[in-house]
Coordinates of C-alpha atoms in Angstrom, one line a residue:
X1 CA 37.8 45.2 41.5
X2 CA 38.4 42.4 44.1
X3 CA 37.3 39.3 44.1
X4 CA 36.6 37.1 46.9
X5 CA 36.2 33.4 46.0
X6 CA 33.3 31.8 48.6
X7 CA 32.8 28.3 49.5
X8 CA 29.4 27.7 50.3
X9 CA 28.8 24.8 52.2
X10 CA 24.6 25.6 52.9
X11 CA 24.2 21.7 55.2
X12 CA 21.2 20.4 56.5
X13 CA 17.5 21.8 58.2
X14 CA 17.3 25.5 57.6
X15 CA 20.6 25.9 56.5
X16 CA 20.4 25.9 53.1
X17 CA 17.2 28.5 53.8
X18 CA 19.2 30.8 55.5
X19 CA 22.5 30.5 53.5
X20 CA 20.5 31.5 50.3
X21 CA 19.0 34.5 52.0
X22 CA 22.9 35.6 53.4
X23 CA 24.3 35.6 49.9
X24 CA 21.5 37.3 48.6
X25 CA 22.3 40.1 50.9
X26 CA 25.9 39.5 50.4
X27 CA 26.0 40.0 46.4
X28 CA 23.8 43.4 47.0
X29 CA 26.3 44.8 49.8
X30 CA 28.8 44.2 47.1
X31 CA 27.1 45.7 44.4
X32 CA 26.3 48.7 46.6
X33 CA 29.7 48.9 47.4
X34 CA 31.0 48.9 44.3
X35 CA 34.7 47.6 45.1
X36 CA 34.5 44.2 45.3
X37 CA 33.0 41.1 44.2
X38 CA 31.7 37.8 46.1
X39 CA 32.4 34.4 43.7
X40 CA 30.4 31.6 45.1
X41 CA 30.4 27.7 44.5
X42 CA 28.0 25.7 46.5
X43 CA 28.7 22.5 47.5
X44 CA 26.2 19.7 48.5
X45 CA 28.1 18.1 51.2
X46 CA 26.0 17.0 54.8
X47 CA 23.5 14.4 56.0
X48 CA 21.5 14.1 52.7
X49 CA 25.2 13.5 50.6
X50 CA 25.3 10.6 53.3
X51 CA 22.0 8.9 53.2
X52 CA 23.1 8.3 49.6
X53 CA 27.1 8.4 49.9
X54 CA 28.3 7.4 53.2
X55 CA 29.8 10.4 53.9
X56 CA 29.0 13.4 54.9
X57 CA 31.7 15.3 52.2
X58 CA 34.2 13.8 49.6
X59 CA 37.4 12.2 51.4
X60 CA 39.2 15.6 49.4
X61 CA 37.5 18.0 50.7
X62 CA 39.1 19.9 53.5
X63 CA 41.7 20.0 50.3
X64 CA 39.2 21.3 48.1
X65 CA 38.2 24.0 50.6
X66 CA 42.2 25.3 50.5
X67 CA 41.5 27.2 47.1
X68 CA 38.6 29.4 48.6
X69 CA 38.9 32.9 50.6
X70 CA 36.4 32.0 53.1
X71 CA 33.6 29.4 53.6
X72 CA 30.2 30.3 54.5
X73 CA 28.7 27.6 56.3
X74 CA 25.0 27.1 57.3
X75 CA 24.3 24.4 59.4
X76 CA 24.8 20.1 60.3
X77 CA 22.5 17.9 62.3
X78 CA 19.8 15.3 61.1
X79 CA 17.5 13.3 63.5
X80 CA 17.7 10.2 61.7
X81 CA 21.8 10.2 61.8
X82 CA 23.7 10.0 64.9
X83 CA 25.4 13.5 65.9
X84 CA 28.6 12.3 66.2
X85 CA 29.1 11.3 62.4
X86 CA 27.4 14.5 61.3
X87 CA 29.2 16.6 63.3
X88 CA 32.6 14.9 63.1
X89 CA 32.6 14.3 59.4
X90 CA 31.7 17.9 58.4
X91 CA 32.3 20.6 60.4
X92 CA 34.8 19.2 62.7
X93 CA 36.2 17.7 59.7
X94 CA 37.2 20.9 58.5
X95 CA 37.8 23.2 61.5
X96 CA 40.5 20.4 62.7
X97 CA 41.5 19.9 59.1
X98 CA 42.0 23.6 58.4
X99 CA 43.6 24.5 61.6
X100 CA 40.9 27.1 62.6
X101 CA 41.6 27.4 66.4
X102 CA 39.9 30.5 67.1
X103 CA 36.1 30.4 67.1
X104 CA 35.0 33.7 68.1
X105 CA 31.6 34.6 68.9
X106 CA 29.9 38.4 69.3
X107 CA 27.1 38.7 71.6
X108 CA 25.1 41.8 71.7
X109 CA 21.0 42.9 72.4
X110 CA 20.5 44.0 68.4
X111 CA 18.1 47.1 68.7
X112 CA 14.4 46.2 68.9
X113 CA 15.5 42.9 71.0
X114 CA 14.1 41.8 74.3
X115 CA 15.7 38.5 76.2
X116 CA 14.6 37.1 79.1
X117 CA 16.7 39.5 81.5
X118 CA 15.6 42.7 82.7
X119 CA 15.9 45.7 80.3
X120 CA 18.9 47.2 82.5
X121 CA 20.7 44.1 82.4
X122 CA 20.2 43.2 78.8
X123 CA 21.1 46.5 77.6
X124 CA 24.9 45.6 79.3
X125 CA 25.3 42.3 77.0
X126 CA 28.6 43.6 74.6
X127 CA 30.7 40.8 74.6
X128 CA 33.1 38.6 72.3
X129 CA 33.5 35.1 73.4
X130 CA 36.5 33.4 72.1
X131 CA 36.5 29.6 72.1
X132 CA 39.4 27.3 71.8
X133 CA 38.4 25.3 68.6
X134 CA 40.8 22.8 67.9
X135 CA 41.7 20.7 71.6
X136 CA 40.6 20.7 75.1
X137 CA 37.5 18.2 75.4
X138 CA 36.7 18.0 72.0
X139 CA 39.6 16.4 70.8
X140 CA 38.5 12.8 70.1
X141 CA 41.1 11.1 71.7
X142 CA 39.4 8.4 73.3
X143 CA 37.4 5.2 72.8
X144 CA 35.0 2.3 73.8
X145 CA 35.9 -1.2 75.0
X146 CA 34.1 -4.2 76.2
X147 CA 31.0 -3.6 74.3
X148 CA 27.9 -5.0 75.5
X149 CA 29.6 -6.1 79.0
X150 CA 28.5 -4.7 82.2
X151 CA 31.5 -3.1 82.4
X152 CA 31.6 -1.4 79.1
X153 CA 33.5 1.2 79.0
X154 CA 33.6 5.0 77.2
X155 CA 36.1 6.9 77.9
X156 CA 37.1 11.0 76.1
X157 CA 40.6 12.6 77.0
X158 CA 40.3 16.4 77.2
X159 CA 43.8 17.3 75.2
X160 CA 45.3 20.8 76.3
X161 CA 49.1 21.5 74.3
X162 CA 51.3 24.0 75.5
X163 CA 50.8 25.7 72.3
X164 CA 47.3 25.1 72.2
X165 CA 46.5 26.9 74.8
X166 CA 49.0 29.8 74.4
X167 CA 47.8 30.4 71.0
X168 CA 44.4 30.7 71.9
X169 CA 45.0 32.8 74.6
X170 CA 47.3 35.0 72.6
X171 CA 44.4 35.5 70.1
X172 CA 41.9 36.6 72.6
X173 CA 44.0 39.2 74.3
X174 CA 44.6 40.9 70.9
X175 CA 41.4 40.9 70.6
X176 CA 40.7 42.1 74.0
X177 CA 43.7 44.8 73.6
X178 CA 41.4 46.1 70.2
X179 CA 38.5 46.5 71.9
X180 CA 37.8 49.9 74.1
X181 CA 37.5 48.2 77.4
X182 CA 40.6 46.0 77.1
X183 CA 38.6 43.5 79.4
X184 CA 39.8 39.6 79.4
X185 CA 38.1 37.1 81.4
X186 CA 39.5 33.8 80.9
X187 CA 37.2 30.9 82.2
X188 CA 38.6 27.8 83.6
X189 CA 37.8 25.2 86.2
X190 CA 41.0 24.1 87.8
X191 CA 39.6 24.1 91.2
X192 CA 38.1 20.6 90.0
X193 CA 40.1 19.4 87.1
X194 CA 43.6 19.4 88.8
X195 CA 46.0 18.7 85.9
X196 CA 44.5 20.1 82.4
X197 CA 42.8 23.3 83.7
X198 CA 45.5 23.8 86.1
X199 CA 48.1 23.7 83.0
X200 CA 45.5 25.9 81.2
X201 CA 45.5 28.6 84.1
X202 CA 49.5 28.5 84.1
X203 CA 49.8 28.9 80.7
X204 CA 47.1 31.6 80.2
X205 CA 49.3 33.5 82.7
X206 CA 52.8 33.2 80.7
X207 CA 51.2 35.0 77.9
X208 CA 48.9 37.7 80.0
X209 CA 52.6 38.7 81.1
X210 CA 52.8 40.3 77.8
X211 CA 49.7 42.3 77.9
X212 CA 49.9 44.3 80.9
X213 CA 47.3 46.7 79.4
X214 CA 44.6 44.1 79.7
X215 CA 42.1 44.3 82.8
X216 CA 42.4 40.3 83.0
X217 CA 40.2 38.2 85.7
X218 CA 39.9 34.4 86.1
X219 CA 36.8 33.4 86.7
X220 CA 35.5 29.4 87.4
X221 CA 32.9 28.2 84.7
X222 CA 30.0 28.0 86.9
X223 CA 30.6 31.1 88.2
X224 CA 31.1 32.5 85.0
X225 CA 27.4 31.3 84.0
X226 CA 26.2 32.9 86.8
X227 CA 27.5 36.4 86.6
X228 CA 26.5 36.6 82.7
X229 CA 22.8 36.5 84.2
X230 CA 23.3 38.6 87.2
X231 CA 26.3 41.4 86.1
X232 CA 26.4 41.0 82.2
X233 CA 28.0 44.6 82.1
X234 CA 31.2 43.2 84.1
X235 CA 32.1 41.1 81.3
X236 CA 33.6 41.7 77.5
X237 CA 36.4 39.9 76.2
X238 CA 36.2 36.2 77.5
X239 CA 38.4 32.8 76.5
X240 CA 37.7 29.6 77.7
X241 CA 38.1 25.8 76.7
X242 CA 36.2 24.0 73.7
X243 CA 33.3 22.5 76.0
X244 CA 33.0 25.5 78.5
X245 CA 32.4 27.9 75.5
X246 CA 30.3 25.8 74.0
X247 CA 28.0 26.0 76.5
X248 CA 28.7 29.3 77.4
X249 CA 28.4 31.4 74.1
X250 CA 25.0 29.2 73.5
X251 CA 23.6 31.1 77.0
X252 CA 24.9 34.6 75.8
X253 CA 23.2 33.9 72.5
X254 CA 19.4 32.9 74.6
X255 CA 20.0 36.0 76.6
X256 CA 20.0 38.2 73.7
X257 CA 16.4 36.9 72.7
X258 CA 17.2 33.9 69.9
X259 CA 19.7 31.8 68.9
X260 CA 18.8 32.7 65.6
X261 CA 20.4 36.0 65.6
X262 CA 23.9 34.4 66.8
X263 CA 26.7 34.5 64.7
X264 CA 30.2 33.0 64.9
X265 CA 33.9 32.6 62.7
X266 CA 36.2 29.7 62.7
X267 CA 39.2 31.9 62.3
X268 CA 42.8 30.2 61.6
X269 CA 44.8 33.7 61.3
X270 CA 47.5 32.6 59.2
X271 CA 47.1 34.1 55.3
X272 CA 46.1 31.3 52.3
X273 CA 44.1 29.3 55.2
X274 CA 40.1 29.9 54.4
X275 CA 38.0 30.5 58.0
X276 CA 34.6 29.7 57.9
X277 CA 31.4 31.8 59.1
X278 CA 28.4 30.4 60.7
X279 CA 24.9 31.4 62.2
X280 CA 25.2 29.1 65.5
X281 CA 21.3 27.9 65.6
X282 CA 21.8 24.7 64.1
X283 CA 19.5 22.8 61.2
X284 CA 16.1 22.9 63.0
X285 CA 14.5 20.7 61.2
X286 CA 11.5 21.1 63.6
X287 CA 10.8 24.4 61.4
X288 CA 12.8 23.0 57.9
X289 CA 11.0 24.1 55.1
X290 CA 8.1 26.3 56.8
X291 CA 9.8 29.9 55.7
X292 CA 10.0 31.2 58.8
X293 CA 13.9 30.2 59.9
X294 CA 15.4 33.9 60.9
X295 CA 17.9 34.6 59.2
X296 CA 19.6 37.4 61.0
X297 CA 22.5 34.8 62.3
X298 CA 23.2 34.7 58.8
X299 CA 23.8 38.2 57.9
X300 CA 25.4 38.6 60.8
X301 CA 27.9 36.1 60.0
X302 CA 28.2 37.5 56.3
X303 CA 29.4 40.6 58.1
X304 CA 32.0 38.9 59.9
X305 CA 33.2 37.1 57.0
X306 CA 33.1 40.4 54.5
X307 CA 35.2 42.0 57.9
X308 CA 37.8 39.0 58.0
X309 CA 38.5 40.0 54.1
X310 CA 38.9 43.5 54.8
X311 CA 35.6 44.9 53.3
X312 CA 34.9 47.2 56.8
X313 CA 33.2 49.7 55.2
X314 CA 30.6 46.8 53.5
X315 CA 30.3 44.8 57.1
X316 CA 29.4 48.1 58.9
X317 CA 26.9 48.9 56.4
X318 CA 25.5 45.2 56.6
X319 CA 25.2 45.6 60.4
X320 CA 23.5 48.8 59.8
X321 CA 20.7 47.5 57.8
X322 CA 19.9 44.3 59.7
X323 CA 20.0 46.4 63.5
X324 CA 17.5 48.7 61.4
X325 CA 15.2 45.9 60.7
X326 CA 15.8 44.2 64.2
X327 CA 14.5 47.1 65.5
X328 CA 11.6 48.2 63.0
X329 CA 10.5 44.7 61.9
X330 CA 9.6 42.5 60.4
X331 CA 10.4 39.7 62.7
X332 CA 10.3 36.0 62.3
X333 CA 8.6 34.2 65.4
X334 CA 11.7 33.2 67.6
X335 CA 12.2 37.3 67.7
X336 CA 8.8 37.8 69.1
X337 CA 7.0 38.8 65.4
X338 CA 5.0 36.7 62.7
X339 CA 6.8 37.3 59.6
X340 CA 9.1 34.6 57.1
X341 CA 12.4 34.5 56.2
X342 CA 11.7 36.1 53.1
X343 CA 10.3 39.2 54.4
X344 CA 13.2 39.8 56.8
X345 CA 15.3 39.8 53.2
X346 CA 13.4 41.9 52.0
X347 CA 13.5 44.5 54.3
X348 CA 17.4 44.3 55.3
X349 CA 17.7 44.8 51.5
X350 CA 15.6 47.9 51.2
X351 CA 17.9 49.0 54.2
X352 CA 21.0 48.5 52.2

């Protein structure tokens, strides 16, 4: 049988909510399945670790994480500590320390789902946004000076490599090229930002030469925002920068009716590195402990994790059974119904 060793990394707000209800439906897809196994081991590293710590995970961890398959990662954020410690001494901490450059997020209307465009234009949301994960704006190069003098100053340096940018770009037309319309979009906005996004443009270009099958566009980042509200059905495959997709994949994720059903992986492709799986609605903490966080990002993601370890066959039949409670019920409140967490569970585990 095969065995796929899990680090479980549940965080802060609803995370550890959620989490508990993915593996639940994770160990009975593998015991339906019959083929495989999922080995967990939790660990307790986020804001509450820090509150009594200092940090947010052990100075070894990104180490730690080496000896794992995959990591299964709920979510980071606390209102009483500042997001830049929680975010860059966890999660950034290990998608820079473990090299995962490609974050890739699916966006589709799940049966059952309304969002806040008309039913025509919903209906056309099928796309795969792929985010550069490791540079661009997010890099942390930077700093503060004169501190406390009117002319204090902040200052962040968006970072774009030659290889940076051609590996991320290489990713997302494979991905394109798999996909049936062999659509790319990449996003940029070089009419403004005259060195970096001008460098990411040429670049992008060198590799597109060696995918002449692709249907490729550039389109600017405002513009892009606009036509994912107004022609949704003209996009699929899409790459862009750290920052742009950040903001980006959070609008396709409100236009398919809750960022609670969004899903995303923190892929580094090279074999013995562990990616990490996430549902992208953050901790919550307005909702923390009141049963009724949805869990369907969750699943989701454990179907895009079971897919990155080559149990197809167990993802599709995960997908299955949460589109078949999507549709049917029960919902939790951000998807328009009354019910908890534990009730969507339930159900997607009858489905299985």
């Amino acid at each position: 049988m095969r065995k796929h060793k899990i680090a479980v990394v549940p965080g802060d707000g609803v995370g550890p909510e959620v989490i508990a209800a993915g593996l639940e439906v994770l160990q009975a897809v593998a015991a339906a399945d019959g083929g495989f196994a999922v080995e967990s081991e939790s660990f307790d590293w986020g804001s509450d670790r820090y509150r009594r710590l200092g940090r947010m995970m052990p100075e070894d961890g990104v180490e730690t994480l080496r000896g794992f398959d995959a990591i299964y990662f709920g979510a980071v954020g606390d209102p009483e500590i500042p997001d830049h410690i929680t975010l860059w001494e966890l999660r950034l901490a290990i998608c820079q320390g473990l090299d995962q450059y490609a974050n890739v997020r699916p966006t589709r209307l799940l049966p059952g789902m309304q969002g806040p465009l008309r039913p025509e234009l919903g209906e056309q949301i099928d796309w795969v946004i792929v985010r550069e994960n490791s540079e661009g704006e997010y890099a942390g190069v930077g700093g503060r000076v004169h501190a406390g003098l009117p002319l204090e100053t902040g200052i962040d340096v968006a970072v774009f490599t030659r290889e940076g940018v051609a590996r991320i770009c290489r990713f997302a037309c494979e991905l394109a090229r798999s996909r049936p319309r062999k659509r790319l979009t990449v996003v940029t906005k070089s009419n403004a930002q005259r060195h970096g996004m001008v460098f990411w443009d040429a670049v992008c270009r060198e590799v597109l030469a060696d995918f002449p099958d692709l249907d490729v566009d550039f389109k600017l980042v405002d513009a892009m925002a606009a036509r994912m509200v107004t022609h949704p059905g003209d996009i699929d495959t899409v790459v862009a920068t750290n920052l742009h997709a950040d903001v980006l994949s959070d609008l396709a994720s409100a236009l398919t009716g809750s960022l609670g059903n969004g899903a995303t992986a923190n892929i580094n492709p090279n074999a013995g590195v562990p990616s990490m799986f996430e549902p992208i609605h953050g901790s919550a903490f307005d909702i923390t402990g009141k049963g009724i966080a949805n869990p369907v990002g969750a699943f989701w993601t454990g179907a895009m994790m079971l897919e990155h370890l080559g149990e197809d066959a167990a993802a599709e039949r995960l997908m299955k059974a949460v589109e078949r409670v999507t549709e049917n019920g029960p919902r939790t409140p951000d998807m328009g119904g009354q019910a908890g967490s534990a009730d969507v569970t339930k159900a997607v585990l009858a489905a299985l």
